Structure formats: structure tokens, C-alpha cells
Amino acid sequence: MTKTNPGRFFEDYEVGEVIRHAVPRTVKMGERALYHALYPARHALHSSDAFAQICGLPFSPLDDLVTFHTVFGKTVPDVSLNAVANLGYAEGRWITPLWPGDTVTATSEVIGLKQNSNGRSGIVWVRTTGRNQHGETLLSYVRWVMVRRRAEGPAPEPVVPELAAAVAVEDLVVPEGLNFKGYDFGLAGEPHRWGDYAVGEVIDHVDGVTVEEAEHMMATRLWQNTAKVHFDATLREDGRRLIYGGHVISLARALSFNGLANAQMIVGLNGGAHANPCFAGDTVRCWSEVLDKAETAAPGVGALRLRLVAVKDGGESAPTLKGSDGKYLPHVLLDLDYWALIPL
Amino acid sequence: MTKTNPGRFFEDYEVGEVIRHAVPRTVKMGERALYHALYPARHALHSSDAFAQICGLPFSPLDDLVTFHTVFGKTVPDVSLNAVANLGYAEGRWITPLWPGDTVTATSEVIGLKQNSNGRSGIVWVRTTGRNQHGETLLSYVRWVMVRRRAEGPAPEPVVPELAAAVAVEDLVVPEGLNFKGYDFGLAGEPHRWGDYAVGEVIDHVDGVTVEEAEHMMATRLWQNTAKVHFDATLREDGRRLIYGGHVISLARALSFNGLANAQMIVGLNGGAHANPCFAGDTVRCWSEVLDKAETAAPGVGALRLRLVAVKDGGESAPTLKGSDGKYLPHVLLDLDYWALIPL
Amino acid sequence: MTKTNPGRFFEDYEVGEVIRHAVPRTVKMGERALYHALYPARHALHSSDAFAQICGLPFSPLDDLVTFHTVFGKTVPDVSLNAVANLGYAEGRWITPLWPGDTVTATSEVIGLKQNSNGRSGIVWVRTTGRNQHGETLLSYVRWVMVRRRAEGPAPEPVVPELAAAVAVEDLVVPEGLNFKGYDFGLAGEPHRWGDYAVGEVIDHVDGVTVEEAEHMMATRLWQNTAKVHFDATLREDGRRLIYGGHVISLARALSFNGLANAQMIVGLNGGAHANPCFAGDTVRCWSEVLDKAETAAPGVGALRLRLVAVKDGGESAPTLKGSDGKYLPHVLLDLDYWALIPL
């Protein structure tokens, strides 16, 4: 019997099972510095202890996407080692900020299974929960992936979970203490507040970043994500490595500072699609659309529901994302739907 | 109206205006580790808490150039987003060390303006001041850049500041507590003290470093420097990105350890020119010339005024830096003039 | 007289001399984060404070190879700047864990000298000791290198040290407090304990990593290793840089998590050969063979003696490492022999 992990196949999952993911991880200021080196991140709340304190927090938490990547990375050996495709996200909620020194662990509950008609693969839905060393939930989200069967076999009773199209405003959690009463728009970098954004408004974030192999591999390793396709050049004829989709999320979110500098914290993940693969050499650009607006119970804190689209190859000027067949056009990398907190 | 920052143009500056730069930044040990990964930095005072304590400091401060890069990065969105060229530096003084945990903010006062005769651009002089969370000045320096006009128009009254050719010895600030009485030359790596250097002496630093795209982009992002040319391969036909001039400064300074291991701290920036652009694939080498020597009021602490020249393409053996037309020859990357502290 | 370090030549060494290496280095959480970004490291004890506490340690120490690389890097300017080849390691023992905040210094005693018959080079044996700021030994190991002579000359009396073929079990040091009584195999990532491994068993670690220039240069700089060949593309006609052998050690050790997740700490280095050079673009894979097993005096703590072999170019399926001439075949990068601690 081999001692190495072959990963789970479709027939290894059962609805209701809770998978406890391995390798707890303590994250501190080193991970924060690397986040700033790997992405052009400038949101002030995640850049400065002093700014975070103005906003009622004890100090600057790690970027909300560090929470996401660290939790996601833990799930890879159990959920997506034999995945054919990462199909979607839903019902993502950030509950507690990730503070420097926290140790992250993660579990996933299998909440849905549906075998494909070809009998060679199926869709697995998991609800993943990341926790800190106190057992508090950091982040919870649903993700579904297409996973290979080890061998053909009878299909299990299909269970397809009902998932919310978006996280309801009343389910968004504002971090304890956060308020924007004394918010300093000058230090934050832009004057635009909640009231300045209109539903339907589109913001071109202008800047582009060309991605290198060394960068995305360092980032993906940092989250202890072990998926072979990101690291092993022998898996593709052209020697390129498939870039971890989360790398594109962080790149796009960081670039969106230019026009959304005050959308400080991500608190909800409504949905998301990695529309096309990203490779080293691609130049990533992005734009956002305001999908919805809401107020929260916290002083001065509003929420924007944003669609964040990342494109490559000059796709920023293409008016449409999908072809007549309903499929994403080749220039689209990411189509993400999330809630962020912004001063009222 | 767009929500993104188009950057300032020449006609947007007014002499006397103070620009408050955005995005305060807390720097800690993660930034220090990255500095050691990105540059071959070995000066003992910035490498070891124990060595810094021998020199009278509470622990090891961040590299003096981390202060410079962090402050410089803050100014880019307001000063050099539409810059054609970074023309020079003067009157730079490091006042307070940057300690791990400090939060850096920056302001710039416009101290000079001179429109070019073509009417399409002009020179802007700013005096930039970086401060820590206590409001203490970390660093102050003058920088001038050539900035585009948005539209042609009448020239403002030219104001050209008088700038010192070099920071006067009596204006150099020795960090509080610093002394070299118990200095350990063995641990520092070389036996050469202040008295061993002669004005006019030239030191070839021998080693070369070939630069990669991933490295300079990570470094430049780390300083939250947003200038597009450093990141976007589509801006040049050859797909190369223009390397941030400060990256070359740090590379050269780190390489200068070999021959100047005891020139521990940078305290004055007299002037500097980014003579030619640097690109990935270039192999950077450097040499130093001793321009001046002085004693300071602190026990055992002397100062050397050094010219640090970085070259590429085998230019280390070229005897001259400038052609008969007074312009830098193509192999010259950097011509920097600074003061450093060294044991007497 | 030049002020730069030309490095020592064979005739500059004398048996019995103790060389005090320069540039003490404080390592903290930033170095740990970079280690996780540069290598796919996932051993739980070095990833999580909480996990380390379950194992009786106050918090998570830095990876044992961070100790090795930091100490090794200090020795380069004095031992291997003019080395032709790094020939071997022996008698390596990790004595005290490296805690975040520790400052590392190193000394080397020359314990052997043997001039080559050609009179142009010779072998130098050194026993290197790394210490923390309290003067406690972190790591001690013997290394021998072939070093050029500056000029031909008479050979010194040859002194060839007798070195143990392996560190004796009773000489392995279990870190103070370490115990595996409450060990959590689920969090650690694999169920295999000491008793599950058999002498002679071979474990294919499956995954491959393709190396980039930017990554190995950042890693090697991080350890303040100054050997020119790792950084200067002009030294070889093909522009490639020779990758620091320790980079391959760390890559292979990290990859060996897959099958050896519970081999948590390295405590002995019995021997090792950098069989062939590694270059950017190579895809590194590895396998381990269990050479020996032993119990220790600490509760629940066993030891495995492991042979870790790293290969490239599909060499993982080649049955032999050496040709009929006794030399390593070209696909072999590393042949390492070490002791690791694992739960009984």
C-alpha cells in the first residue's frame, strides 16, 4: 500500500461526511509582507495598524483573501487533487478577522453529490469552514468541483444543495468594533464614499499586471496549495503552469483599489467563476460593476455588492463576457461577485 | 466623472502646496526578510539585533533604503504617475531609524516649478517627508521629475529652488544612542575602518547580480509603488518592464558590502541620477568612490561621502561614465552620492 | 591592497584554525513565511504554533533546514568562495531548535587538508558550528570542499579526518520538551507512524516542482549565501545560474511530506552528495528509502534514517543512481542521508 496521498475520487465522498483537513497554519506579519510583495494591495485597513485603529480595530488584520487562500489551500489535498474543474462558489461569509499570530484549521462538509451522465466523473459540493485557534469561525463558504471517478460505477442518489444567489445583507458580519466614523479619506487614497456609488455603475481599474511563473508559484505555495498543475511544467506540452485561480482573484482585487480604495473589507462571497485559465505572460486587467448597495448596523459602515471581472489580452475593452452559446469568451479570466464594506 | 486616479499633470501643481500622500504602511519583520531575499544585503547592523545592540541601538532597524522606498512609493500616485523622467535627488536626510512595527506616512511640498519651452511638460520639485506614527520625521529629501501637461497652456512663473550640492556634515543626524566603541569588525565582515579610506579611492565591488522580472516586480510592489511601467508588459514592444530605479539603488548598495561592509547606515542623500533604464536580464555590477570624509559628534562614528555607480553589460571596466556630449554612456545605470556612517 | 574579499585559497587554511564567520543574522517570522513561499513545506510542527504546542514545544521553531542554510550561508565567504566542488557532509547534528527572534552566528574549525596530486587544488574539511545569541549550539556538521590554490606550491602534511558513516542514535538530540504522546495524525496529514515504516521501504513522493531563476536566487540571498555562480548569468555561456545545492535539499525535503508527513524534525545529517547541478527549468522529483530505525529516550519519539534522492528529467523512474563507473547518472541531483523524528 502506498503511503502517499492519491487524493479522493468521486466515489469516496458521502453526503453528510465532515472532512478534517490537515496541516494547521500560523500566519503572521511575514505572510502579510509577502501578500504586499505578490499583489499590488493598497487598501489602508490592511496596510496600516494606525489606520485600522482609526477604524476601531486593535490593529490591522491580514487581508480577507489571506483567510480565503489559507483555508482553500488546506482543502486541496482532500477536495480537488483529482478535480477536473473548479465550478463555483456560494454563500461565502467572513465572520472573524484573521489576526497576525492566529492558527488556521479547516473542515469541509460534503453537502451535495451528482454523478455526470458519462459515469466517469461527478460534481461534489462542500461547505468549508476555516477556524482560528480559539475555535471561532473565520470564514465559511460553499464550493463545488468536478471530480473524477476512480472507476466507472453506479451513481449515488443525486443531492443538489439549494444555494442562495447572494449572501443576504442581514447575514453579512461586520467585524467587532469596526466603524467608519473617524474615517480618513485622504489617507485611504480616494474621496468616494458609499453614497457616491450607483447600482449599475462600472469602474475600469485601468492598471495591468503581467504575471510571472515565479510569482504565482510562490503565492500558491504560501497557501500550502499542493495542486500539481500549478508547479509542474511537465504536465503541459507548452511547459506553462496553470495559475491558481485565487491568484487572479487577489490580483484583481488589489488592482480594484484604483476606483474602490474605500471598499476596505470583503465580507461576503456570492459567487464566482474562473472563466478561463491564466498563464505566466498574461497581462491581467479588471473592472467592477456595482450590483447592489446596503447599509449595515455598524456606525458609518455601508456595503457594496460588486462584480469584479478580470480579463487578459486587451479584453478590457470587449463589451461582452459571454458568447451566444452562453460560454465565457476566451479573454475572460474571472467573474466574481462579492460584498465589501465601505464608509457611508 | 471617473473614480480612478488619473494622476496629476504639470498644471495641477502649485508652489507651496503640501500634498498628503495616501495609504499609511506598517512595516515589520516580514518586510525585513523580504529585503534580504530581494537584495544581497549583509550589513550587520541591519541583519542582527545582537549586533545592533553592540552599537547602542535597542534592536536592528529596517534598512535605511526600506525607509526610502516606502516613502517614495507613497509619493508615486501624486507625483510621478504622469512623469516622463525622474531627474534627480538632493538634500536627503535620514532623521529617525525605521523600527519594526512603525507606520509610515508621507507628505510632499511643491517647492519648484518650471515649464519646458515646448509647452507640453515641465519640471516639478517636491520636498518629501516621511513620518512614523509618532509624527517624527524618518526621512526628508528633494526630488524633481519631468511631468506632462494635460493640455498646452501658459507657463507659471518659474520657481527653481536652490539646492545644496551635498548635505553638510553638521546636518547629518546620527541615530540616538549609536556608537561604534565596542564595534566588532570580525562579525561585521571586514577590518577597514574610517581611517583606512582615502578621498579619491575607488572600490570595485566585484560581484554581479542578474535581475529577473519576478524579483523587481515583487520589490516594487512591496513599496506600494504603482507606476504602470514596472508591471505591465504591454507598454513596450519588447514586453520588458522598466525596472524601478530604487531597485537598482538597493542592489548596488547591497553589493557594495564587499569593500564597504562597515559603512553601516545611510544618513544623507546628496544627489543621484538614474542614468539609463535597467531591464530584466541585465547583470548589475557596481563600484564606489570615496568623495569626502568627516567625523561626527557621536562616539567612534565617522562619515564617508560615497559615490556609488552601478553599470551593466560589462561596463565595470569602462573608465568613463559620460560621453563627450556630457550624457551618461549606455552602460551606466546609476550614479548616486550619499553619506554613510562607519567606525572611526 | 584591495578592500574586497578575494576568498581563501587552499594554502590559506591550516588544520586547527577556527574561522569566525561574519554577519550575525536575526531570523523571525518573515523568514518562516518566505520558507513557505519558496518551498512546498507542510510539516505541521513547522507550520503551526498550536501543533507545536501539542508536541510539547513553546511554539513552532523555524524549519531545521533554515538553521542549516543560515549557518551554511555564513561560511561561504570564508570556505567556498573559491571552491571547485562541494564534496560532502558528515556528522551533522541539530542540538537546539531555532526560535523566531534568535540571532545566528557561526564558526568553522579546519579539521583536514589534502592537496590534490595536480598541485592546483586541495580538499579542505571544516567542522562548522552555528550558535544562537545565548551561545548555545544550534547545529554542528562537517563539510568538505575542493578549493583552488592561489599558486602552485608544496603540499602540506595531509590530514584526513575520520568521519562517522552515520550519526549514532545515541548522539541524536531530541529538542527539550518534545513528545508525541498527544500527537494528532489527522492534523499532521497522514496516519503512518514509526512502526509503519520498514527498513528498505522506498517511498515515491510523486509531486514535481519546476524551478525558476527568481525563486532560487531569492532563497539563496535569504541565507546571505554570496557564491557568485548562483546570481551572475555572465559566468556561463548559456546564461543559466547554478542553483545552490541547499535549494534542492529544501525542495526535496518539502516534497517528501507526501509519504513522510510525520517525519517532523531533522536531527541528524549522515551524509550527502550534490550529484549533478540543478538549473532553472528543471523539474525536481524525489523519493526516499528507509535506511534504519531507532527509538529515542523521549516519550513517543522514534527516529527514521532516511535516504532522500532528488532527480530531474524523468529520472524518478530510473532504477539506478550510478553508472558502472561508480559516478552518479546525469539525472540525479541529490543523494542525502539524514535522521528524522517521527511518532512511535
PDB file of C-alpha atoms in Angstrom, chain C residues 119-320:
ATOM      1  CA  GLY C 119      49.093  20.730  -7.136  1.00  0.00           C
ATOM      2  CA  ARG C 120      46.464  23.228  -8.202  1.00  0.00           C
ATOM      3  CA  SER C 121      43.796  22.482  -5.629  1.00  0.00           C
ATOM      4  CA  GLY C 122      43.086  20.536  -2.492  1.00  0.00           C
ATOM      5  CA  ILE C 123      40.391  19.295  -0.194  1.00  0.00           C
ATOM      6  CA  VAL C 124      39.515  21.276   2.943  1.00  0.00           C
ATOM      7  CA  TRP C 125      37.469  19.691   5.757  1.00  0.00           C
ATOM      8  CA  VAL C 126      35.743  22.022   8.224  1.00  0.00           C
ATOM      9  CA  ARG C 127      33.544  21.363  11.236  1.00  0.00           C
ATOM     10  CA  THR C 128      31.054  24.208  11.306  1.00  0.00           C
ATOM     11  CA  THR C 129      29.088  25.182  14.389  1.00  0.00           C
ATOM     12  CA  GLY C 130      26.085  27.540  14.372  1.00  0.00           C
ATOM     13  CA  ARG C 131      25.124  29.191  17.638  1.00  0.00           C
ATOM     14  CA  ASN C 132      22.274  31.339  18.915  1.00  0.00           C
ATOM     15  CA  GLN C 133      22.599  34.599  20.863  1.00  0.00           C
ATOM     16  CA  HIS C 134      22.932  32.654  24.138  1.00  0.00           C
ATOM     17  CA  GLY C 135      25.981  30.817  22.820  1.00  0.00           C
ATOM     18  CA  GLU C 136      24.043  27.547  22.585  1.00  0.00           C
ATOM     19  CA  THR C 137      24.875  25.280  19.674  1.00  0.00           C
ATOM     20  CA  LEU C 138      22.093  25.147  17.089  1.00  0.00           C
ATOM     21  CA  LEU C 139      23.775  22.848  14.616  1.00  0.00           C
ATOM     22  CA  SER C 140      27.170  21.292  14.024  1.00  0.00           C
ATOM     23  CA  TYR C 141      28.308  19.485  10.878  1.00  0.00           C
ATOM     24  CA  VAL C 142      31.369  18.571   8.856  1.00  0.00           C
ATOM     25  CA  ARG C 143      31.643  19.650   5.235  1.00  0.00           C
ATOM     26  CA  TRP C 144      34.461  19.199   2.777  1.00  0.00           C
ATOM     27  CA  VAL C 145      35.110  21.141  -0.395  1.00  0.00           C
ATOM     28  CA  MET C 146      37.685  21.193  -3.129  1.00  0.00           C
ATOM     29  CA  VAL C 147      39.399  24.604  -3.117  1.00  0.00           C
ATOM     30  CA  ARG C 148      41.768  26.145  -5.656  1.00  0.00           C
ATOM     31  CA  ARG C 149      45.347  27.030  -4.804  1.00  0.00           C
ATOM     32  CA  ARG C 150      46.307  30.634  -5.497  1.00  0.00           C
ATOM     33  CA  ALA C 151      49.627  29.411  -6.860  1.00  0.00           C
ATOM     34  CA  GLU C 152      51.202  26.013  -7.107  1.00  0.00           C
ATOM     35  CA  GLY C 153      53.310  25.094  -4.133  1.00  0.00           C
ATOM     36  CA  PRO C 154      54.399  22.301  -1.806  1.00  0.00           C
ATOM     37  CA  ALA C 155      51.643  20.210  -0.277  1.00  0.00           C
ATOM     38  CA  PRO C 156      51.029  20.455   3.475  1.00  0.00           C
ATOM     39  CA  GLU C 157      51.147  17.276   5.509  1.00  0.00           C
ATOM     40  CA  PRO C 158      47.844  15.600   4.599  1.00  0.00           C
ATOM     41  CA  VAL C 159      45.324  15.333   7.428  1.00  0.00           C
ATOM     42  CA  VAL C 160      42.226  13.363   6.584  1.00  0.00           C
ATOM     43  CA  PRO C 161      39.690  13.271   9.409  1.00  0.00           C
ATOM     44  CA  GLU C 162      37.967  10.046  10.325  1.00  0.00           C
ATOM     45  CA  LEU C 163      34.274  10.664   9.944  1.00  0.00           C
ATOM     46  CA  ALA C 164      31.405   8.508  11.126  1.00  0.00           C
ATOM     47  CA  ALA C 165      29.401   6.845   8.347  1.00  0.00           C
ATOM     48  CA  ALA C 166      26.287   7.936  10.214  1.00  0.00           C
ATOM     49  CA  VAL C 167      25.387   9.832  13.365  1.00  0.00           C
ATOM     50  CA  ALA C 168      24.914   7.260  16.115  1.00  0.00           C
ATOM     51  CA  VAL C 169      21.395   7.018  17.504  1.00  0.00           C
ATOM     52  CA  GLU C 170      22.610   7.892  20.996  1.00  0.00           C
ATOM     53  CA  ASP C 171      24.083  11.123  19.644  1.00  0.00           C
ATOM     54  CA  LEU C 172      20.777  12.383  18.215  1.00  0.00           C
ATOM     55  CA  VAL C 173      19.365  15.237  20.302  1.00  0.00           C
ATOM     56  CA  VAL C 174      15.611  15.365  20.817  1.00  0.00           C
ATOM     57  CA  PRO C 175      14.622  19.003  21.430  1.00  0.00           C
ATOM     58  CA  GLU C 176      13.834  19.705  25.076  1.00  0.00           C
ATOM     59  CA  GLY C 177      10.194  19.069  25.843  1.00  0.00           C
ATOM     60  CA  LEU C 178       9.366  17.351  22.565  1.00  0.00           C
ATOM     61  CA  ASN C 179       6.984  14.443  22.917  1.00  0.00           C
ATOM     62  CA  PHE C 180       4.492  12.810  20.576  1.00  0.00           C
ATOM     63  CA  LYS C 181       2.120  11.453  23.244  1.00  0.00           C
ATOM     64  CA  GLY C 182      -0.798  13.647  22.185  1.00  0.00           C
ATOM     65  CA  TYR C 183       0.168  13.688  18.520  1.00  0.00           C
ATOM     66  CA  ASP C 184      -2.712  14.373  16.121  1.00  0.00           C
ATOM     67  CA  PHE C 185      -2.153  12.315  12.972  1.00  0.00           C
ATOM     68  CA  GLY C 186      -5.257  13.786  11.331  1.00  0.00           C
ATOM     69  CA  LEU C 187      -3.958  17.341  11.616  1.00  0.00           C
ATOM     70  CA  ALA C 188      -0.482  16.220  10.604  1.00  0.00           C
ATOM     71  CA  GLY C 189      -1.827  14.864   7.339  1.00  0.00           C
ATOM     72  CA  GLU C 190      -1.014  11.156   7.332  1.00  0.00           C
ATOM     73  CA  PRO C 191      -1.688   8.117   9.581  1.00  0.00           C
ATOM     74  CA  HIS C 192       1.735   6.478   9.189  1.00  0.00           C
ATOM     75  CA  ARG C 193       3.746   6.170  12.397  1.00  0.00           C
ATOM     76  CA  TRP C 194       7.247   4.842  13.106  1.00  0.00           C
ATOM     77  CA  GLY C 195       6.027   1.247  13.223  1.00  0.00           C
ATOM     78  CA  ASP C 196       4.516   1.531   9.758  1.00  0.00           C
ATOM     79  CA  TYR C 197       7.888   2.087   8.068  1.00  0.00           C
ATOM     80  CA  ALA C 198      10.184  -0.828   7.276  1.00  0.00           C
ATOM     81  CA  VAL C 199      13.903  -0.690   6.601  1.00  0.00           C
ATOM     82  CA  GLY C 200      14.383  -0.968   2.840  1.00  0.00           C
ATOM     83  CA  GLU C 201      10.982   0.542   2.063  1.00  0.00           C
ATOM     84  CA  VAL C 202      11.012   3.061  -0.796  1.00  0.00           C
ATOM     85  CA  ILE C 203       8.505   5.920  -0.998  1.00  0.00           C
ATOM     86  CA  ASP C 204       7.908   7.785  -4.239  1.00  0.00           C
ATOM     87  CA  HIS C 205       6.910  11.333  -3.288  1.00  0.00           C
ATOM     88  CA  VAL C 206       5.006  11.751  -6.564  1.00  0.00           C
ATOM     89  CA  ASP C 207       4.913  15.534  -6.988  1.00  0.00           C
ATOM     90  CA  GLY C 208       7.278  17.594  -9.128  1.00  0.00           C
ATOM     91  CA  VAL C 209       8.300  21.231  -8.938  1.00  0.00           C
ATOM     92  CA  THR C 210       9.798  23.184 -11.816  1.00  0.00           C
ATOM     93  CA  VAL C 211      12.362  25.689 -10.580  1.00  0.00           C
ATOM     94  CA  GLU C 212      12.613  29.339 -11.663  1.00  0.00           C
ATOM     95  CA  GLU C 213      15.658  31.657 -11.553  1.00  0.00           C
ATOM     96  CA  ALA C 214      13.876  34.229  -9.381  1.00  0.00           C
ATOM     97  CA  GLU C 215      12.972  31.644  -6.757  1.00  0.00           C
ATOM     98  CA  HIS C 216      16.360  30.068  -6.189  1.00  0.00           C
ATOM     99  CA  MET C 217      18.076  33.457  -6.179  1.00  0.00           C
ATOM    100  CA  MET C 218      15.660  34.806  -3.571  1.00  0.00           C
ATOM    101  CA  ALA C 219      16.157  31.709  -1.441  1.00  0.00           C
ATOM    102  CA  THR C 220      19.927  31.782  -1.689  1.00  0.00           C
ATOM    103  CA  ARG C 221      20.088  35.504  -0.920  1.00  0.00           C
ATOM    104  CA  LEU C 222      17.813  34.949   2.075  1.00  0.00           C
ATOM    105  CA  TRP C 223      20.542  32.775   3.590  1.00  0.00           C
ATOM    106  CA  GLN C 224      23.107  35.507   2.746  1.00  0.00           C
ATOM    107  CA  ASN C 225      24.948  32.995   0.596  1.00  0.00           C
ATOM    108  CA  THR C 226      27.172  35.065  -1.664  1.00  0.00           C
ATOM    109  CA  ALA C 227      28.579  32.493  -4.095  1.00  0.00           C
ATOM    110  CA  LYS C 228      28.711  34.263  -7.463  1.00  0.00           C
ATOM    111  CA  VAL C 229      27.616  31.267  -9.542  1.00  0.00           C
ATOM    112  CA  HIS C 230      24.099  31.454  -8.132  1.00  0.00           C
ATOM    113  CA  PHE C 231      23.447  35.041  -9.202  1.00  0.00           C
ATOM    114  CA  ASP C 232      25.575  36.090 -12.153  1.00  0.00           C
ATOM    115  CA  ALA C 233      24.308  34.959 -15.564  1.00  0.00           C
ATOM    116  CA  THR C 234      27.503  36.080 -17.287  1.00  0.00           C
ATOM    117  CA  LEU C 235      29.537  33.282 -15.701  1.00  0.00           C
ATOM    118  CA  ARG C 236      28.095  30.615 -18.025  1.00  0.00           C
ATOM    119  CA  GLU C 237      27.671  30.722 -21.785  1.00  0.00           C
ATOM    120  CA  ASP C 238      24.050  29.645 -21.552  1.00  0.00           C
ATOM    121  CA  GLY C 239      23.180  32.422 -19.103  1.00  0.00           C
ATOM    122  CA  ARG C 240      21.870  29.975 -16.549  1.00  0.00           C
ATOM    123  CA  ARG C 241      22.822  30.252 -12.927  1.00  0.00           C
ATOM    124  CA  LEU C 242      23.945  27.239 -10.928  1.00  0.00           C
ATOM    125  CA  ILE C 243      21.337  26.559  -8.261  1.00  0.00           C
ATOM    126  CA  TYR C 244      22.561  26.408  -4.656  1.00  0.00           C
ATOM    127  CA  GLY C 245      22.567  22.748  -3.668  1.00  0.00           C
ATOM    128  CA  GLY C 246      20.734  23.558  -0.451  1.00  0.00           C
ATOM    129  CA  HIS C 247      17.796  24.812  -2.510  1.00  0.00           C
ATOM    130  CA  VAL C 248      17.396  21.284  -3.888  1.00  0.00           C
ATOM    131  CA  ILE C 249      17.666  19.846  -0.375  1.00  0.00           C
ATOM    132  CA  SER C 250      14.811  22.038   0.847  1.00  0.00           C
ATOM    133  CA  LEU C 251      12.685  21.358  -2.236  1.00  0.00           C
ATOM    134  CA  ALA C 252      13.122  17.601  -1.871  1.00  0.00           C
ATOM    135  CA  ARG C 253      12.548  17.594   1.870  1.00  0.00           C
ATOM    136  CA  ALA C 254       9.324  19.612   1.401  1.00  0.00           C
ATOM    137  CA  LEU C 255       8.112  17.287  -1.357  1.00  0.00           C
ATOM    138  CA  SER C 256       8.786  14.301   0.898  1.00  0.00           C
ATOM    139  CA  PHE C 257       5.828  15.412   3.040  1.00  0.00           C
ATOM    140  CA  ASN C 258       3.783  13.249   0.692  1.00  0.00           C
ATOM    141  CA  GLY C 259       4.521   9.924   2.350  1.00  0.00           C
ATOM    142  CA  LEU C 260       6.618  11.218   5.242  1.00  0.00           C
ATOM    143  CA  ALA C 261       4.293  13.852   6.733  1.00  0.00           C
ATOM    144  CA  ASN C 262       5.060  12.669  10.243  1.00  0.00           C
ATOM    145  CA  ALA C 263       8.850  12.746   9.901  1.00  0.00           C
ATOM    146  CA  GLN C 264       8.605  16.119  11.601  1.00  0.00           C
ATOM    147  CA  MET C 265      12.103  17.189  12.571  1.00  0.00           C
ATOM    148  CA  ILE C 266      15.553  16.640  11.107  1.00  0.00           C
ATOM    149  CA  VAL C 267      18.067  15.863  13.843  1.00  0.00           C
ATOM    150  CA  GLY C 268      20.999  14.251  12.055  1.00  0.00           C
ATOM    151  CA  LEU C 269      22.813  14.663   8.748  1.00  0.00           C
ATOM    152  CA  ASN C 270      24.777  11.498   7.989  1.00  0.00           C
ATOM    153  CA  GLY C 271      25.986  12.390   4.542  1.00  0.00           C
ATOM    154  CA  GLY C 272      25.045  13.944   1.281  1.00  0.00           C
ATOM    155  CA  ALA C 273      26.119  14.491  -2.288  1.00  0.00           C
ATOM    156  CA  HIS C 274      25.044  17.116  -4.786  1.00  0.00           C
ATOM    157  CA  ALA C 275      25.292  14.604  -7.597  1.00  0.00           C
ATOM    158  CA  ASN C 276      24.684  16.940 -10.541  1.00  0.00           C
ATOM    159  CA  PRO C 277      23.983  20.648 -10.936  1.00  0.00           C
ATOM    160  CA  CYS C 278      20.390  21.882 -10.995  1.00  0.00           C
ATOM    161  CA  PHE C 279      19.290  24.721 -13.279  1.00  0.00           C
ATOM    162  CA  ALA C 280      16.170  26.832 -13.712  1.00  0.00           C
ATOM    163  CA  GLY C 281      13.666  24.946 -15.819  1.00  0.00           C
ATOM    164  CA  ASP C 282      14.498  21.593 -14.247  1.00  0.00           C
ATOM    165  CA  THR C 283      11.537  19.759 -12.728  1.00  0.00           C
ATOM    166  CA  VAL C 284      12.599  18.224  -9.415  1.00  0.00           C
ATOM    167  CA  ARG C 285      11.052  14.985  -8.108  1.00  0.00           C
ATOM    168  CA  CYS C 286      12.200  12.793  -5.255  1.00  0.00           C
ATOM    169  CA  TRP C 287      11.906   9.515  -3.423  1.00  0.00           C
ATOM    170  CA  SER C 288      13.019   8.251  -0.017  1.00  0.00           C
ATOM    171  CA  GLU C 289      14.370   4.949   1.227  1.00  0.00           C
ATOM    172  CA  VAL C 290      14.173   3.927   4.872  1.00  0.00           C
ATOM    173  CA  LEU C 291      17.750   3.052   5.865  1.00  0.00           C
ATOM    174  CA  ASP C 292      17.384   2.449   9.574  1.00  0.00           C
ATOM    175  CA  LYS C 293      15.016   2.825  12.519  1.00  0.00           C
ATOM    176  CA  ALA C 294      15.603   3.581  16.187  1.00  0.00           C
ATOM    177  CA  GLU C 295      13.783   4.615  19.341  1.00  0.00           C
ATOM    178  CA  THR C 296      14.824   7.615  21.405  1.00  0.00           C
ATOM    179  CA  ALA C 297      14.617   8.394  25.107  1.00  0.00           C
ATOM    180  CA  ALA C 298      11.819  10.934  24.584  1.00  0.00           C
ATOM    181  CA  PRO C 299       8.187   9.877  25.109  1.00  0.00           C
ATOM    182  CA  GLY C 300       6.658   8.578  21.930  1.00  0.00           C
ATOM    183  CA  VAL C 301       9.542   9.789  19.763  1.00  0.00           C
ATOM    184  CA  GLY C 302      11.116   7.447  17.231  1.00  0.00           C
ATOM    185  CA  ALA C 303      13.751   8.128  14.611  1.00  0.00           C
ATOM    186  CA  LEU C 304      13.992   7.113  10.966  1.00  0.00           C
ATOM    187  CA  ARG C 305      17.200   7.173   8.997  1.00  0.00           C
ATOM    188  CA  LEU C 306      16.193   8.197   5.501  1.00  0.00           C
ATOM    189  CA  ARG C 307      17.868   8.422   2.147  1.00  0.00           C
ATOM    190  CA  LEU C 308      16.354  11.282   0.172  1.00  0.00           C
ATOM    191  CA  VAL C 309      17.092  11.247  -3.559  1.00  0.00           C
ATOM    192  CA  ALA C 310      16.142  14.122  -5.854  1.00  0.00           C
ATOM    193  CA  VAL C 311      16.137  13.644  -9.622  1.00  0.00           C
ATOM    194  CA  LYS C 312      15.234  15.574 -12.741  1.00  0.00           C
ATOM    195  CA  ASP C 313      14.271  14.857 -16.356  1.00  0.00           C
ATOM    196  CA  GLY C 314      12.023  11.925 -15.595  1.00  0.00           C
ATOM    197  CA  GLY C 315      14.771  10.240 -13.601  1.00  0.00           C
ATOM    198  CA  GLU C 316      12.257   9.180 -10.931  1.00  0.00           C
ATOM    199  CA  SER C 317      11.614   6.004 -12.894  1.00  0.00           C
ATOM    200  CA  ALA C 318      15.295   5.138 -13.384  1.00  0.00           C
ATOM    201  CA  PRO C 319      16.199   2.169 -11.188  1.00  0.00           C
ATOM    202  CA  THR C 320      19.849   3.053 -10.636  1.00  0.00           C
TER     203      THR C 320
END
